PDB file of C-alpha atoms in Angstrom:
ATOM      1  CA  GLN U   1     -11.684  -5.315 -10.326  1.00 78.00           C
ATOM      2  CA  VAL U   2      -8.340  -3.673  -9.489  1.00 86.00           C
ATOM      3  CA  GLN U   3      -5.477  -5.893  -8.340  1.00 93.00           C
ATOM      4  CA  LEU U   4      -1.833  -5.230  -7.499  1.00 95.00           C
ATOM      5  CA  VAL U   5       0.500  -8.194  -8.033  1.00 95.00           C
ATOM      6  CA  GLU U   6       3.860  -8.083  -6.234  1.00 97.00           C
ATOM      7  CA  SER U   7       6.940 -10.197  -6.892  1.00 96.00           C
ATOM      8  CA  GLY U   8      10.675 -10.303  -6.172  1.00 97.00           C
ATOM      9  CA  GLY U   9      10.832 -10.903  -2.434  1.00 97.00           C
ATOM     10  CA  GLY U  10      12.972 -13.576  -0.827  1.00 98.00           C
ATOM     11  CA  LEU U  11      15.858 -14.424   1.490  1.00 98.00           C
ATOM     12  CA  VAL U  12      19.219 -12.698   0.981  1.00 98.00           C
ATOM     13  CA  GLN U  13      22.433 -12.233   2.955  1.00 98.00           C
ATOM     14  CA  PRO U  14      23.453  -8.840   4.350  1.00 98.00           C
ATOM     15  CA  GLY U  15      24.915  -6.713   1.567  1.00 98.00           C
ATOM     16  CA  GLY U  16      22.872  -8.484  -1.088  1.00 98.00           C
ATOM     17  CA  SER U  17      20.297  -7.099  -3.506  1.00 98.00           C
ATOM     18  CA  LEU U  18      16.688  -7.671  -4.475  1.00 98.00           C
ATOM     19  CA  ARG U  19      14.389  -6.106  -7.060  1.00 98.00           C
ATOM     20  CA  LEU U  20      10.685  -5.826  -6.271  1.00 98.00           C
ATOM     21  CA  SER U  21       7.995  -5.371  -8.901  1.00 98.00           C
ATOM     22  CA  CYS U  22       4.333  -4.409  -8.599  1.00 96.00           C
ATOM     23  CA  ALA U  23       1.922  -4.391 -11.539  1.00 94.00           C
ATOM     24  CA  ALA U  24      -1.612  -3.029 -11.401  1.00 91.00           C
ATOM     25  CA  SER U  25      -4.337  -4.676 -13.432  1.00 90.00           C
ATOM     26  CA  GLY U  26      -8.028  -3.991 -13.897  1.00 88.00           C
ATOM     27  CA  SER U  27     -10.057  -0.879 -14.570  1.00 81.00           C
ATOM     28  CA  ILE U  28      -7.797   2.043 -13.617  1.00 81.00           C
ATOM     29  CA  PHE U  29      -8.376   5.326 -15.420  1.00 79.00           C
ATOM     30  CA  SER U  30      -5.147   7.080 -14.404  1.00 87.00           C
ATOM     31  CA  ILE U  31      -2.549   7.089 -11.616  1.00 88.00           C
ATOM     32  CA  ASP U  32      -1.250   9.960  -9.473  1.00 92.00           C
ATOM     33  CA  ILE U  33       1.320   8.294  -7.198  1.00 94.00           C
ATOM     34  CA  MET U  34       2.896   4.858  -6.771  1.00 95.00           C
ATOM     35  CA  GLY U  35       4.960   3.772  -3.810  1.00 96.00           C
ATOM     36  CA  TRP U  36       6.372   1.148  -1.465  1.00 98.00           C
ATOM     37  CA  TYR U  37       5.733   0.662   2.255  1.00 98.00           C
ATOM     38  CA  ARG U  38       7.036  -1.921   4.720  1.00 98.00           C
ATOM     39  CA  GLN U  39       5.918  -3.385   8.030  1.00 97.00           C
ATOM     40  CA  THR U  40       7.330  -5.692  10.718  1.00 93.00           C
ATOM     41  CA  PRO U  41       5.310  -7.472  13.435  1.00 88.00           C
ATOM     42  CA  GLY U  42       4.296  -5.099  16.203  1.00 86.00           C
ATOM     43  CA  LYS U  43       5.302  -1.952  14.318  1.00 90.00           C
ATOM     44  CA  GLN U  44       3.437   0.631  12.259  1.00 93.00           C
ATOM     45  CA  ARG U  45       3.628   0.446   8.486  1.00 95.00           C
ATOM     46  CA  GLU U  46       6.181   2.977   7.219  1.00 96.00           C
ATOM     47  CA  LEU U  47       6.745   4.676   3.896  1.00 97.00           C
ATOM     48  CA  VAL U  48       9.838   3.544   1.977  1.00 98.00           C
ATOM     49  CA  ALA U  49       9.642   5.461  -1.309  1.00 98.00           C
ATOM     50  CA  THR U  50       7.135   7.137  -3.620  1.00 98.00           C
ATOM     51  CA  ILE U  51       7.154   8.319  -7.219  1.00 96.00           C
ATOM     52  CA  THR U  52       4.648  10.513  -9.048  1.00 94.00           C
ATOM     53  CA  THR U  53       3.654  10.173 -12.680  1.00 88.00           C
ATOM     54  CA  SER U  54       5.758  13.271 -13.397  1.00 89.00           C
ATOM     55  CA  GLY U  55       8.840  11.626 -11.871  1.00 90.00           C
ATOM     56  CA  SER U  56       9.046  13.330  -8.472  1.00 96.00           C
ATOM     57  CA  ILE U  57      10.648  10.900  -5.974  1.00 98.00           C
ATOM     58  CA  HIS U  58      10.789  10.705  -2.179  1.00 98.00           C
ATOM     59  CA  TYR U  59      12.795   8.261  -0.014  1.00 98.00           C
ATOM     60  CA  ALA U  60      12.789   7.493   3.662  1.00 98.00           C
ATOM     61  CA  ASP U  61      16.062   8.542   5.312  1.00 98.00           C
ATOM     62  CA  SER U  62      16.820   4.937   6.251  1.00 97.00           C
ATOM     63  CA  VAL U  63      17.029   3.804   2.603  1.00 98.00           C
ATOM     64  CA  LYS U  64      18.554   6.828   0.852  1.00 98.00           C
ATOM     65  CA  GLY U  65      21.569   5.855  -1.233  1.00 98.00           C
ATOM     66  CA  ARG U  66      20.664   2.154  -1.152  1.00 98.00           C
ATOM     67  CA  PHE U  67      17.177   1.856  -2.688  1.00 98.00           C
ATOM     68  CA  THR U  68      15.961   3.138  -6.055  1.00 98.00           C
ATOM     69  CA  ILE U  69      12.316   3.476  -7.056  1.00 98.00           C
ATOM     70  CA  SER U  70      11.240   3.604 -10.703  1.00 97.00           C
ATOM     71  CA  SER U  71       8.036   3.220 -12.678  1.00 94.00           C
ATOM     72  CA  ASP U  72       6.533   2.505 -16.063  1.00 90.00           C
ATOM     73  CA  ASN U  73       3.317   4.495 -16.112  1.00 81.00           C
ATOM     74  CA  ALA U  74       2.171   3.005 -19.419  1.00 84.00           C
ATOM     75  CA  LYS U  75       2.282  -0.448 -17.800  1.00 87.00           C
ATOM     76  CA  SER U  76       1.009   0.751 -14.400  1.00 88.00           C
ATOM     77  CA  THR U  77       4.078  -0.842 -12.824  1.00 93.00           C
ATOM     78  CA  VAL U  78       6.404   0.304 -10.037  1.00 96.00           C
ATOM     79  CA  TYR U  79       9.803  -1.175  -9.117  1.00 97.00           C
ATOM     80  CA  LEU U  80      12.074  -1.041  -6.089  1.00 98.00           C
ATOM     81  CA  GLN U  81      15.756  -1.882  -6.517  1.00 98.00           C
ATOM     82  CA  MET U  82      17.234  -2.660  -3.092  1.00 98.00           C
ATOM     83  CA  ASN U  83      21.027  -2.768  -2.699  1.00 98.00           C
ATOM     84  CA  SER U  84      23.327  -3.118   0.313  1.00 98.00           C
ATOM     85  CA  LEU U  85      20.538  -4.771   2.255  1.00 98.00           C
ATOM     86  CA  LYS U  86      20.709  -4.833   6.053  1.00 98.00           C
ATOM     87  CA  PRO U  87      18.980  -7.086   8.601  1.00 97.00           C
ATOM     88  CA  GLU U  88      16.954  -4.005   9.616  1.00 96.00           C
ATOM     89  CA  ASP U  89      15.365  -4.048   6.138  1.00 97.00           C
ATOM     90  CA  THR U  90      13.612  -7.330   6.950  1.00 97.00           C
ATOM     91  CA  ALA U  91       9.869  -6.733   6.592  1.00 98.00           C
ATOM     92  CA  ILE U  92       6.813  -7.343   4.489  1.00 98.00           C
ATOM     93  CA  TYR U  93       6.876  -4.878   1.608  1.00 98.00           C
ATOM     94  CA  TYR U  94       3.601  -3.519   0.218  1.00 98.00           C
ATOM     95  CA  CYS U  95       3.079  -1.553  -2.974  1.00 97.00           C
ATOM     96  CA  ASN U  96       0.487   1.207  -3.219  1.00 96.00           C
ATOM     97  CA  VAL U  97      -1.193   2.900  -6.163  1.00 94.00           C
ATOM     98  CA  ARG U  98      -3.267   6.065  -5.871  1.00 93.00           C
ATOM     99  CA  GLU U  99      -5.813   6.467  -8.648  1.00 91.00           C
ATOM    100  CA  ALA U 100      -6.416   9.981  -9.942  1.00 90.00           C
ATOM    101  CA  TRP U 101      -9.720  11.774 -10.495  1.00 89.00           C
ATOM    102  CA  PRO U 102     -12.559  10.886 -10.647  1.00 88.00           C
ATOM    103  CA  ARG U 103     -12.178   7.879  -8.291  1.00 88.00           C
ATOM    104  CA  MET U 104      -9.264   9.174  -6.166  1.00 89.00           C
ATOM    105  CA  LYS U 105      -8.791   5.823  -4.422  1.00 92.00           C
ATOM    106  CA  ASP U 106      -5.833   3.912  -2.950  1.00 94.00           C
ATOM    107  CA  TYR U 107      -5.065   0.282  -3.799  1.00 95.00           C
ATOM    108  CA  TRP U 108      -2.700  -2.043  -1.904  1.00 96.00           C
ATOM    109  CA  GLY U 109      -0.823  -5.184  -2.842  1.00 97.00           C
ATOM    110  CA  GLN U 110      -0.884  -8.319  -0.681  1.00 96.00           C
ATOM    111  CA  GLY U 111       2.741  -7.869   0.375  1.00 97.00           C
ATOM    112  CA  THR U 112       5.959  -9.733  -0.329  1.00 97.00           C
ATOM    113  CA  GLN U 113       8.364 -10.956   2.363  1.00 97.00           C
ATOM    114  CA  VAL U 114      11.948  -9.676   2.358  1.00 98.00           C
ATOM    115  CA  THR U 115      14.309 -11.370   4.817  1.00 98.00           C
ATOM    116  CA  VAL U 116      17.932 -10.269   5.236  1.00 98.00           C
ATOM    117  CA  SER U 117      19.919 -12.766   7.291  1.00 97.00           C
ATOM    118  CA  SER U 118      23.212 -14.644   7.258  1.00 93.00           C
TER     119      SER U 118
END
């Protein structure tokens, strides 16, 4: 019943930019936190950035100053603006939505591929 739809991934050259979007649809009462994670083959999924409904933001050290997370709570949508991309940013990016009480459940998108290469 709940689905997260991601878009915006693709192939870019080093130094380029991409904007990811993730929209939640279905029966969601309210949201506590939305965020972005990424994963490469053979490595553990890592947190990239999170944002609460009150606007509190956290970034991984590796993306500070380059990535910007934002959200539209009324639309249950989270965005990730990625600038100055590096080959090390190549990964599958997943969005996550944590539903507030009473369900208190996490939902994950299917992932979108970001490839940074010349």
